[in-house]
PDB file of C-alpha atoms and ligand atoms in Angstrom:
ATOM      1  CA  MET A   1    -157.822-229.759 -91.218  1.00 94.00           C
ATOM      2  CA  PHE A   2    -159.714-226.892 -92.825  1.00 91.00           C
ATOM      3  CA  THR A   3    -163.332-228.050 -92.973  1.00 94.00           C
ATOM      4  CA  ILE A   4    -165.347-230.878 -91.439  1.00 95.00           C
ATOM      5  CA  LYS A   5    -166.097-232.027 -94.951  1.00 95.00           C
ATOM      6  CA  GLN A   6    -162.589-233.474 -95.065  1.00 96.00           C
ATOM      7  CA  LEU A   7    -163.540-236.124 -92.483  1.00 96.00           C
ATOM      8  CA  SER A   8    -165.406-239.327 -93.250  1.00 97.00           C
ATOM      9  CA  LYS A   9    -168.142-240.773 -90.954  1.00 97.00           C
ATOM     10  CA  GLN A  10    -165.653-243.434 -89.709  1.00 97.00           C
ATOM     11  CA  GLU A  11    -162.935-240.777 -88.992  1.00 96.00           C
ATOM     12  CA  ILE A  12    -165.409-238.700 -87.040  1.00 95.00           C
ATOM     13  CA  ILE A  13    -166.373-241.609 -84.769  1.00 96.00           C
ATOM     14  CA  SER A  14    -162.712-242.657 -84.439  1.00 96.00           C
ATOM     15  CA  ILE A  15    -161.708-239.115 -83.217  1.00 94.00           C
ATOM     16  CA  ILE A  16    -164.563-239.041 -80.748  1.00 95.00           C
ATOM     17  CA  LYS A  17    -163.780-242.543 -79.340  1.00 95.00           C
ATOM     18  CA  LYS A  18    -160.110-241.641 -78.991  1.00 92.00           C
ATOM     19  CA  ALA A  19    -160.972-238.401 -77.139  1.00 88.00           C
ATOM     20  CA  ILE A  20    -163.347-240.251 -74.799  1.00 90.00           C
ATOM     21  CA  ASN A  21    -160.473-242.750 -74.158  1.00 89.00           C
ATOM     22  CA  ILE A  22    -158.125-239.890 -73.209  1.00 83.00           C
ATOM     23  CA  LYS A  23    -160.829-238.297 -71.021  1.00 83.00           C
ATOM     24  CA  GLN A  24    -161.439-241.510 -69.102  1.00 85.00           C
ATOM     25  CA  ASN A  25    -157.709-242.151 -68.472  1.00 81.00           C
ATOM     26  CA  ASN A  26    -157.200-238.550 -67.440  1.00 71.00           C
ATOM     27  CA  SER A  27    -159.243-238.652 -64.239  1.00 60.00           C
ATOM     28  CA  LYS A  28    -156.812-236.372 -62.433  1.00 61.00           C
ATOM     29  CA  LEU A  29    -157.419-233.421 -64.687  1.00 58.00           C
ATOM     30  CA  ILE A  30    -156.801-230.862 -61.903  1.00 58.00           C
ATOM     31  CA  ASN A  31    -153.096-230.116 -61.840  1.00 65.00           C
ATOM     32  CA  ASN A  32    -151.975-228.054 -58.777  1.00 79.00           C
ATOM     33  CA  ASN A  33    -149.060-226.945 -60.912  1.00 91.00           C
ATOM     34  CA  SER A  34    -151.022-225.181 -63.525  1.00 95.00           C
ATOM     35  CA  ILE A  35    -151.511-221.416 -63.185  1.00 97.00           C
ATOM     36  CA  ALA A  36    -153.280-218.759 -65.385  1.00 98.00           C
ATOM     37  CA  ASN A  37    -152.190-215.173 -65.312  1.00 98.00           C
ATOM     38  CA  ILE A  38    -155.362-213.159 -66.158  1.00 98.00           C
ATOM     39  CA  PHE A  39    -154.519-209.499 -66.707  1.00 97.00           C
ATOM     40  CA  ILE A  40    -157.570-207.402 -67.663  1.00 96.00           C
ATOM     41  CA  GLU A  41    -155.677-204.230 -66.866  1.00 95.00           C
ATOM     42  CA  PRO A  42    -152.169-203.451 -68.162  1.00 95.00           C
ATOM     43  CA  SER A  43    -149.141-204.428 -66.114  1.00 97.00           C
ATOM     44  CA  THR A  44    -145.370-204.760 -66.516  1.00 97.00           C
ATOM     45  CA  ARG A  45    -143.944-205.418 -63.053  1.00 98.00           C
ATOM     46  CA  THR A  46    -146.777-207.552 -61.456  1.00 98.00           C
ATOM     47  CA  LYS A  47    -147.227-209.625 -64.657  1.00 98.00           C
ATOM     48  CA  ILE A  48    -143.702-210.352 -65.555  1.00 98.00           C
ATOM     49  CA  SER A  49    -142.477-210.943 -61.928  1.00 98.00           C
ATOM     50  CA  PHE A  50    -145.398-213.437 -61.347  1.00 97.00           C
ATOM     51  CA  GLU A  51    -144.642-215.097 -64.639  1.00 98.00           C
ATOM     52  CA  LYS A  52    -140.906-215.304 -63.945  1.00 97.00           C
ATOM     53  CA  ALA A  53    -141.498-216.629 -60.407  1.00 96.00           C
ATOM     54  CA  GLU A  54    -143.898-219.227 -61.763  1.00 97.00           C
ATOM     55  CA  ARG A  55    -141.481-220.457 -64.417  1.00 97.00           C
ATOM     56  CA  GLU A  56    -138.648-220.514 -61.863  1.00 96.00           C
ATOM     57  CA  LEU A  57    -140.816-222.732 -59.663  1.00 95.00           C
ATOM     58  CA  GLY A  58    -141.530-225.004 -62.613  1.00 95.00           C
ATOM     59  CA  MET A  59    -145.213-224.223 -62.928  1.00 96.00           C
ATOM     60  CA  ASP A  60    -147.228-224.837 -66.095  1.00 95.00           C
ATOM     61  CA  VAL A  61    -147.971-221.188 -67.029  1.00 97.00           C
ATOM     62  CA  TYR A  62    -150.881-219.790 -69.095  1.00 97.00           C
ATOM     63  CA  ASN A  63    -151.212-216.180 -69.967  1.00 97.00           C
ATOM     64  CA  LEU A  64    -154.500-214.399 -70.783  1.00 96.00           C
ATOM     65  CA  ASP A  65    -154.840-210.726 -71.391  1.00 91.00           C
ATOM     66  CA  TYR A  66    -157.908-208.696 -72.259  1.00 93.00           C
ATOM     67  CA  ASP A  67    -157.174-207.871 -75.881  1.00 94.00           C
ATOM     68  CA  SER A  68    -156.319-211.381 -77.068  1.00 93.00           C
ATOM     69  CA  SER A  69    -158.931-213.316 -75.080  1.00 96.00           C
ATOM     70  CA  SER A  70    -162.762-213.708 -75.156  1.00 97.00           C
ATOM     71  CA  LEU A  71    -162.830-211.208 -72.325  1.00 96.00           C
ATOM     72  CA  ASN A  72    -162.618-208.763 -75.205  1.00 96.00           C
ATOM     73  CA  LYS A  73    -165.845-210.306 -76.505  1.00 97.00           C
ATOM     74  CA  LYS A  74    -167.549-209.450 -73.226  1.00 96.00           C
ATOM     75  CA  GLU A  75    -167.244-212.938 -71.625  1.00 97.00           C
ATOM     76  CA  SER A  76    -167.283-212.414 -67.864  1.00 97.00           C
ATOM     77  CA  LEU A  77    -164.374-213.081 -65.556  1.00 98.00           C
ATOM     78  CA  TYR A  78    -166.454-215.699 -63.848  1.00 98.00           C
ATOM     79  CA  ASP A  79    -167.072-217.641 -67.035  1.00 98.00           C
ATOM     80  CA  THR A  80    -163.458-217.205 -68.072  1.00 98.00           C
ATOM     81  CA  VAL A  81    -162.233-218.742 -64.761  1.00 98.00           C
ATOM     82  CA  CYS A  82    -164.760-221.624 -64.951  1.00 98.00           C
ATOM     83  CA  THR A  83    -163.596-222.295 -68.611  1.00 98.00           C
ATOM     84  CA  LEU A  84    -159.894-222.480 -67.645  1.00 97.00           C
ATOM     85  CA  LYS A  85    -160.785-224.645 -64.637  1.00 95.00           C
ATOM     86  CA  SER A  86    -162.353-227.070 -67.033  1.00 93.00           C
ATOM     87  CA  TYR A  87    -158.894-227.531 -68.566  1.00 93.00           C
ATOM     88  CA  GLY A  88    -157.491-228.377 -65.119  1.00 91.00           C
ATOM     89  CA  ILE A  89    -156.059-225.069 -64.248  1.00 95.00           C
ATOM     90  CA  ASN A  90    -156.884-224.133 -60.553  1.00 94.00           C
ATOM     91  CA  ASN A  91    -154.443-221.432 -59.654  1.00 97.00           C
ATOM     92  CA  PHE A  92    -155.071-217.894 -60.851  1.00 98.00           C
ATOM     93  CA  ILE A  93    -153.226-214.538 -60.707  1.00 98.00           C
ATOM     94  CA  ILE A  94    -155.800-211.912 -61.560  1.00 98.00           C
ATOM     95  CA  ARG A  95    -155.755-208.198 -62.129  1.00 98.00           C
ATOM     96  CA  SER A  96    -158.889-206.244 -62.940  1.00 97.00           C
ATOM     97  CA  ASN A  97    -160.003-202.640 -63.089  1.00 94.00           C
ATOM     98  CA  GLU A  98    -163.086-203.725 -61.093  1.00 96.00           C
ATOM     99  CA  SER A  99    -162.700-203.231 -57.344  1.00 96.00           C
ATOM    100  CA  GLU A 100    -163.129-206.469 -55.402  1.00 97.00           C
ATOM    101  CA  TYR A 101    -163.749-208.463 -58.617  1.00 97.00           C
ATOM    102  CA  TRP A 102    -162.741-211.603 -56.594  1.00 97.00           C
ATOM    103  CA  LYS A 103    -166.039-211.491 -54.652  1.00 97.00           C
ATOM    104  CA  ASN A 104    -167.765-212.892 -57.728  1.00 96.00           C
ATOM    105  CA  LEU A 105    -165.419-215.761 -57.896  1.00 98.00           C
ATOM    106  CA  LEU A 106    -165.726-216.991 -54.287  1.00 97.00           C
ATOM    107  CA  THR A 107    -168.386-219.576 -55.298  1.00 97.00           C
ATOM    108  CA  ILE A 108    -166.085-221.461 -57.661  1.00 97.00           C
ATOM    109  CA  ASN A 109    -164.860-224.506 -55.804  1.00 96.00           C
ATOM    110  CA  ASP A 110    -161.217-225.734 -55.718  1.00 94.00           C
ATOM    111  CA  ILE A 111    -159.475-222.758 -57.141  1.00 96.00           C
ATOM    112  CA  LYS A 112    -156.912-220.429 -55.624  1.00 97.00           C
ATOM    113  CA  ILE A 113    -156.499-216.755 -56.522  1.00 98.00           C
ATOM    114  CA  ILE A 114    -153.747-214.228 -55.778  1.00 98.00           C
ATOM    115  CA  ASN A 115    -155.014-210.774 -56.362  1.00 98.00           C
ATOM    116  CA  ALA A 116    -152.648-208.844 -58.724  1.00 98.00           C
ATOM    117  CA  GLY A 117    -154.625-205.605 -58.167  1.00 97.00           C
ATOM    118  CA  ASP A 118    -158.351-204.747 -58.182  1.00 97.00           C
ATOM    119  CA  GLY A 119    -159.485-201.341 -59.157  1.00 95.00           C
ATOM    120  CA  SER A 120    -158.716-198.702 -56.611  1.00 93.00           C
ATOM    121  CA  LYS A 121    -159.077-201.074 -53.673  1.00 95.00           C
ATOM    122  CA  ASN A 122    -156.370-203.630 -53.204  1.00 97.00           C
ATOM    123  CA  HIS A 123    -152.782-204.530 -54.289  1.00 97.00           C
ATOM    124  CA  PRO A 124    -151.652-206.787 -51.525  1.00 97.00           C
ATOM    125  CA  THR A 125    -148.465-208.221 -53.223  1.00 97.00           C
ATOM    126  CA  GLN A 126    -147.378-204.567 -53.858  1.00 98.00           C
ATOM    127  CA  ALA A 127    -147.866-203.830 -50.151  1.00 97.00           C
ATOM    128  CA  LEU A 128    -145.732-206.877 -49.177  1.00 97.00           C
ATOM    129  CA  LEU A 129    -142.946-205.948 -51.577  1.00 97.00           C
ATOM    130  CA  ASP A 130    -143.037-202.326 -50.322  1.00 97.00           C
ATOM    131  CA  ALA A 131    -142.829-203.502 -46.730  1.00 97.00           C
ATOM    132  CA  MET A 132    -139.883-205.764 -47.706  1.00 97.00           C
ATOM    133  CA  THR A 133    -138.094-202.859 -49.266  1.00 97.00           C
ATOM    134  CA  ILE A 134    -138.547-200.786 -46.105  1.00 98.00           C
ATOM    135  CA  TYR A 135    -137.533-203.678 -43.865  1.00 97.00           C
ATOM    136  CA  GLU A 136    -134.372-204.254 -45.853  1.00 97.00           C
ATOM    137  CA  GLN A 137    -133.358-200.752 -45.236  1.00 98.00           C
ATOM    138  CA  PHE A 138    -134.388-200.254 -41.535  1.00 98.00           C
ATOM    139  CA  LYS A 139    -134.467-203.884 -40.318  1.00 97.00           C
ATOM    140  CA  SER A 140    -137.901-203.022 -38.895  1.00 98.00           C
ATOM    141  CA  LEU A 141    -141.357-201.817 -39.800  1.00 98.00           C
ATOM    142  CA  ASP A 142    -141.803-199.969 -36.491  1.00 98.00           C
ATOM    143  CA  ASN A 143    -140.746-196.500 -35.234  1.00 98.00           C
ATOM    144  CA  LEU A 144    -140.551-194.987 -38.726  1.00 98.00           C
ATOM    145  CA  THR A 145    -142.095-191.831 -40.213  1.00 98.00           C
ATOM    146  CA  ILE A 146    -143.589-192.696 -43.699  1.00 98.00           C
ATOM    147  CA  LEU A 147    -144.670-189.815 -45.839  1.00 98.00           C
ATOM    148  CA  ILE A 148    -147.004-190.892 -48.688  1.00 98.00           C
ATOM    149  CA  SER A 149    -147.766-188.424 -51.495  1.00 97.00           C
ATOM    150  CA  GLY A 150    -149.906-188.563 -54.576  1.00 96.00           C
ATOM    151  CA  ASP A 151    -153.197-189.891 -55.920  1.00 95.00           C
ATOM    152  CA  ILE A 152    -154.552-191.094 -52.595  1.00 96.00           C
ATOM    153  CA  VAL A 153    -158.126-191.311 -53.721  1.00 93.00           C
ATOM    154  CA  ASN A 154    -157.487-193.801 -56.602  1.00 92.00           C
ATOM    155  CA  SER A 155    -154.537-195.739 -55.130  1.00 95.00           C
ATOM    156  CA  ARG A 156    -154.977-199.439 -54.360  1.00 96.00           C
ATOM    157  CA  VAL A 157    -151.308-199.324 -53.402  1.00 97.00           C
ATOM    158  CA  TYR A 158    -152.096-196.811 -50.636  1.00 97.00           C
ATOM    159  CA  HIS A 159    -155.123-198.714 -49.424  1.00 96.00           C
ATOM    160  CA  SER A 160    -153.205-202.045 -49.105  1.00 97.00           C
ATOM    161  CA  PHE A 161    -150.132-200.359 -47.691  1.00 97.00           C
ATOM    162  CA  ILE A 162    -151.956-198.663 -44.775  1.00 96.00           C
ATOM    163  CA  GLN A 163    -153.803-201.958 -44.103  1.00 96.00           C
ATOM    164  CA  LEU A 164    -150.381-203.696 -43.813  1.00 97.00           C
ATOM    165  CA  MET A 165    -148.865-200.919 -41.707  1.00 97.00           C
ATOM    166  CA  SER A 166    -151.722-200.981 -39.169  1.00 96.00           C
ATOM    167  CA  ASN A 167    -149.898-204.055 -37.807  1.00 97.00           C
ATOM    168  CA  PHE A 168    -146.844-201.943 -36.904  1.00 98.00           C
ATOM    169  CA  ASN A 169    -145.978-198.920 -34.845  1.00 97.00           C
ATOM    170  CA  SER A 170    -144.907-196.426 -37.434  1.00 98.00           C
ATOM    171  CA  LYS A 171    -146.273-192.920 -38.209  1.00 96.00           C
ATOM    172  CA  LEU A 172    -147.929-192.567 -41.587  1.00 97.00           C
ATOM    173  CA  ILE A 173    -148.326-188.999 -42.871  1.00 96.00           C
ATOM    174  CA  VAL A 174    -150.086-188.209 -46.111  1.00 97.00           C
ATOM    175  CA  SER A 175    -149.872-185.375 -48.674  1.00 97.00           C
ATOM    176  CA  ALA A 176    -152.018-184.811 -51.752  1.00 96.00           C
ATOM    177  CA  PRO A 177    -153.645-181.881 -53.628  1.00 95.00           C
ATOM    178  CA  LYS A 178    -157.285-181.425 -52.606  1.00 93.00           C
ATOM    179  CA  GLU A 179    -158.625-183.130 -55.719  1.00 91.00           C
ATOM    180  CA  LEU A 180    -156.620-186.282 -55.016  1.00 93.00           C
ATOM    181  CA  GLN A 181    -157.556-186.564 -51.381  1.00 93.00           C
ATOM    182  CA  LYS A 182    -159.755-189.286 -49.974  1.00 90.00           C
ATOM    183  CA  ASN A 183    -162.960-188.243 -48.351  1.00 86.00           C
ATOM    184  CA  ASP A 184    -161.905-189.622 -45.060  1.00 85.00           C
ATOM    185  CA  LEU A 185    -161.804-187.393 -41.922  1.00 77.00           C
ATOM    186  CA  LYS A 186    -159.287-189.698 -40.287  1.00 85.00           C
ATOM    187  CA  ILE A 187    -156.643-188.630 -42.761  1.00 88.00           C
ATOM    188  CA  LYS A 188    -154.922-185.373 -41.880  1.00 89.00           C
ATOM    189  CA  TYR A 189    -153.070-184.048 -44.935  1.00 95.00           C
ATOM    190  CA  VAL A 190    -149.698-182.429 -44.472  1.00 96.00           C
ATOM    191  CA  ASN A 191    -147.443-180.089 -46.417  1.00 97.00           C
ATOM    192  CA  PHE A 192    -145.059-182.251 -48.363  1.00 97.00           C
ATOM    193  CA  SER A 193    -142.088-179.963 -48.369  1.00 97.00           C
ATOM    194  CA  GLU A 194    -142.404-179.315 -44.603  1.00 97.00           C
ATOM    195  CA  LYS A 195    -142.488-183.046 -43.707  1.00 97.00           C
ATOM    196  CA  LEU A 196    -139.898-184.287 -46.275  1.00 98.00           C
ATOM    197  CA  PRO A 197    -136.939-183.568 -43.919  1.00 98.00           C
ATOM    198  CA  ILE A 198    -138.385-185.687 -41.081  1.00 98.00           C
ATOM    199  CA  ALA A 199    -139.470-188.726 -43.081  1.00 98.00           C
ATOM    200  CA  ASP A 200    -137.638-191.993 -43.064  1.00 98.00           C
ATOM    201  CA  VAL A 201    -139.601-193.304 -46.097  1.00 98.00           C
ATOM    202  CA  ILE A 202    -141.148-191.267 -48.809  1.00 98.00           C
ATOM    203  CA  ILE A 203    -143.616-193.165 -51.010  1.00 98.00           C
ATOM    204  CA  MET A 204    -144.687-191.469 -54.285  1.00 98.00           C
ATOM    205  CA  LEU A 205    -148.010-192.638 -55.618  1.00 97.00           C
ATOM    206  CA  ARG A 206    -148.779-192.561 -59.303  1.00 95.00           C
ATOM    207  CA  ILE A 207    -151.341-190.163 -60.688  1.00 94.00           C
ATOM    208  CA  GLN A 208    -153.785-192.835 -61.970  1.00 86.00           C
ATOM    209  CA  HIS A 209    -154.742-191.030 -65.199  1.00 84.00           C
ATOM    210  CA  GLU A 210    -156.891-193.889 -66.379  1.00 83.00           C
ATOM    211  CA  ARG A 211    -159.214-193.507 -63.290  1.00 84.00           C
ATOM    212  CA  HIS A 212    -159.722-189.766 -63.734  1.00 85.00           C
ATOM    213  CA  LYS A 213    -162.925-188.664 -65.477  1.00 80.00           C
ATOM    214  CA  ASN A 214    -161.224-185.560 -66.753  1.00 79.00           C
ATOM    215  CA  LYS A 215    -157.602-185.240 -67.741  1.00 80.00           C
ATOM    216  CA  TYR A 216    -155.710-184.418 -64.583  1.00 79.00           C
ATOM    217  CA  THR A 217    -153.113-181.682 -64.727  1.00 80.00           C
ATOM    218  CA  GLN A 218    -151.704-179.533 -62.052  1.00 80.00           C
ATOM    219  CA  GLN A 219    -148.985-176.916 -62.549  1.00 81.00           C
ATOM    220  CA  ASN A 220    -145.821-177.375 -60.496  1.00 91.00           C
ATOM    221  CA  TYR A 221    -147.097-180.748 -59.172  1.00 94.00           C
ATOM    222  CA  ASN A 222    -143.508-182.110 -58.928  1.00 96.00           C
ATOM    223  CA  LYS A 223    -142.279-179.100 -56.925  1.00 95.00           C
ATOM    224  CA  LYS A 224    -145.197-179.313 -54.448  1.00 96.00           C
ATOM    225  CA  TYR A 225    -145.794-183.089 -54.125  1.00 97.00           C
ATOM    226  CA  GLY A 226    -142.915-184.878 -56.007  1.00 97.00           C
ATOM    227  CA  ILE A 227    -139.221-185.720 -55.788  1.00 98.00           C
ATOM    228  CA  ASN A 228    -136.570-183.900 -57.747  1.00 97.00           C
ATOM    229  CA  ASN A 229    -132.811-183.453 -57.362  1.00 96.00           C
ATOM    230  CA  THR A 230    -133.248-180.181 -55.402  1.00 96.00           C
ATOM    231  CA  ASN A 231    -135.543-181.442 -52.625  1.00 97.00           C
ATOM    232  CA  ILE A 232    -133.930-184.870 -52.446  1.00 97.00           C
ATOM    233  CA  LYS A 233    -131.035-182.981 -50.664  1.00 97.00           C
ATOM    234  CA  ASN A 234    -133.514-182.097 -47.845  1.00 97.00           C
ATOM    235  CA  MET A 235    -134.097-185.712 -46.935  1.00 98.00           C
ATOM    236  CA  LYS A 236    -132.663-187.452 -43.878  1.00 98.00           C
ATOM    237  CA  LYS A 237    -129.370-189.243 -44.442  1.00 96.00           C
ATOM    238  CA  ASN A 238    -130.825-192.737 -44.367  1.00 97.00           C
ATOM    239  CA  ALA A 239    -134.186-191.884 -45.808  1.00 98.00           C
ATOM    240  CA  ILE A 240    -135.437-193.643 -48.978  1.00 98.00           C
ATOM    241  CA  VAL A 241    -137.786-192.850 -51.826  1.00 98.00           C
ATOM    242  CA  MET A 242    -140.216-195.468 -53.189  1.00 98.00           C
ATOM    243  CA  HIS A 243    -142.641-195.540 -56.080  1.00 98.00           C
ATOM    244  CA  PRO A 244    -144.723-198.592 -57.071  1.00 98.00           C
ATOM    245  CA  GLY A 245    -144.328-197.737 -60.737  1.00 96.00           C
ATOM    246  CA  PRO A 246    -145.062-197.001 -63.438  1.00 97.00           C
ATOM    247  CA  ILE A 247    -143.623-193.512 -62.837  1.00 97.00           C
ATOM    248  CA  ASN A 248    -145.125-190.421 -64.494  1.00 95.00           C
ATOM    249  CA  ARG A 249    -141.700-188.713 -65.027  1.00 95.00           C
ATOM    250  CA  GLU A 250    -141.706-184.928 -64.325  1.00 94.00           C
ATOM    251  CA  ILE A 251    -144.776-185.503 -62.173  1.00 95.00           C
ATOM    252  CA  GLU A 252    -144.156-187.706 -59.202  1.00 97.00           C
ATOM    253  CA  ILE A 253    -140.380-188.060 -60.053  1.00 97.00           C
ATOM    254  CA  ALA A 254    -138.438-185.481 -62.041  1.00 97.00           C
ATOM    255  CA  ASN A 255    -136.366-186.592 -64.985  1.00 96.00           C
ATOM    256  CA  ASP A 256    -133.210-185.578 -63.292  1.00 94.00           C
ATOM    257  CA  VAL A 257    -133.616-188.166 -60.461  1.00 97.00           C
ATOM    258  CA  SER A 258    -131.472-191.208 -61.237  1.00 96.00           C
ATOM    259  CA  TYR A 259    -132.048-194.789 -60.261  1.00 97.00           C
ATOM    260  CA  ASP A 260    -128.413-194.814 -59.209  1.00 96.00           C
ATOM    261  CA  ASP A 261    -129.023-192.405 -56.446  1.00 97.00           C
ATOM    262  CA  PRO A 262    -128.733-194.629 -53.259  1.00 97.00           C
ATOM    263  CA  LYS A 263    -131.911-192.993 -51.765  1.00 98.00           C
ATOM    264  CA  ILE A 264    -133.992-194.154 -54.762  1.00 98.00           C
ATOM    265  CA  LYS A 265    -135.196-197.691 -54.098  1.00 98.00           C
ATOM    266  CA  ILE A 266    -137.676-198.008 -56.955  1.00 98.00           C
ATOM    267  CA  LEU A 267    -135.850-200.809 -58.793  1.00 98.00           C
ATOM    268  CA  GLU A 268    -135.218-202.506 -55.501  1.00 97.00           C
ATOM    269  CA  GLN A 269    -139.045-202.621 -55.154  1.00 98.00           C
ATOM    270  CA  VAL A 270    -139.315-204.100 -58.605  1.00 98.00           C
ATOM    271  CA  LYS A 271    -136.755-206.836 -57.674  1.00 97.00           C
ATOM    272  CA  ASN A 272    -138.387-207.548 -54.393  1.00 97.00           C
ATOM    273  CA  GLY A 273    -141.692-208.159 -56.205  1.00 97.00           C
ATOM    274  CA  LEU A 274    -140.109-211.269 -57.688  1.00 97.00           C
ATOM    275  CA  TYR A 275    -139.158-212.713 -54.339  1.00 97.00           C
ATOM    276  CA  ILE A 276    -142.411-211.881 -52.480  1.00 97.00           C
ATOM    277  CA  ARG A 277    -144.531-213.411 -55.310  1.00 97.00           C
ATOM    278  CA  LYS A 278    -142.351-216.576 -55.319  1.00 96.00           C
ATOM    279  CA  VAL A 279    -143.089-217.031 -51.676  1.00 95.00           C
ATOM    280  CA  LEU A 280    -146.806-216.594 -52.204  1.00 95.00           C
ATOM    281  CA  LEU A 281    -146.798-219.019 -55.149  1.00 95.00           C
ATOM    282  CA  GLU A 282    -144.971-221.613 -53.077  1.00 93.00           C
ATOM    283  CA  SER A 283    -147.828-221.388 -50.489  1.00 91.00           C
ATOM    284  CA  LEU A 284    -150.552-222.188 -53.081  1.00 92.00           C
TER     285      LEU A 284
HETATM  286  N1   CP B   1    -146.812-201.510 -59.396  1.00 74.70           N
HETATM  287  C1   CP B   1    -147.435-202.122 -60.355  1.00 74.70           C
HETATM  288  O1   CP B   1    -148.465-202.865 -60.017  1.00 74.70           O
HETATM  289  O2   CP B   1    -146.922-202.044 -61.587  1.00 74.70           O
HETATM  290  P1   CP B   1    -147.549-202.768 -62.871  1.00 74.70           P
HETATM  291  O3   CP B   1    -148.792-202.062 -63.122  1.00 74.70           O
HETATM  292  O4   CP B   1    -146.538-202.535 -63.909  1.00 74.70           O
HETATM  293  O5   CP B   1    -147.751-204.245 -62.559  1.00 74.70           O
END
């Protein structure tokens, strides 16, 4: 069909009556198995692992991203979710660059949301997969020294991880250049190179270039705050390096650091994302 002119009056009424018939026989429109992945911000790991987990669980999956949806025509997230709910979709995986976007969606009845990252505030599934990666290595989340280095001020990964770790008895120490530090007197910043040899876990945080007003550059960042094949030798025997990804190579992690190094658990984190997200989807 190209134009309405192709339809006769009888055909129009016939189509409308058939649609009403389907609507009346389709009273259970809401399908708990339907899920929409709404990614307003770019993602590789979170998006693909959620989608793979959903498909492996036999869910009915719909993907919506910013560029190809009416979000790009300034439709709000609230209106987008209400629209998809009208099609019977009531489970949502949502990532947005707006911190706590989900607060605007709490009034929509009968939907479930898993937050796939909001602005610089929360990334709960990342925190869980990070904790799983540490737990696999040490069989515990207690009695560890965890050194976190990077873009503390903009990192939702940091924010969610410290919330998660507040349930356990480990020591968290933080390192960052002044301009990437959070304005929080409770955080005592340490010298990365000095603390590297005593840490069990080293978490590198990505410089969030997209959240910086001015282009962020710092000479010798990797030497002072990052991991390379020289300083990796100073780590404890069982210590591990993590990074939520995506990596800025030569900044947080030098090019010469290989995924094959047994201390580098970055691809293990990626893998664990699939399993953590599957568990969360099963609980919807
Ligand atoms: N760690 C993380 O959230 O990666 P993506 O942005 O690729 O999903």
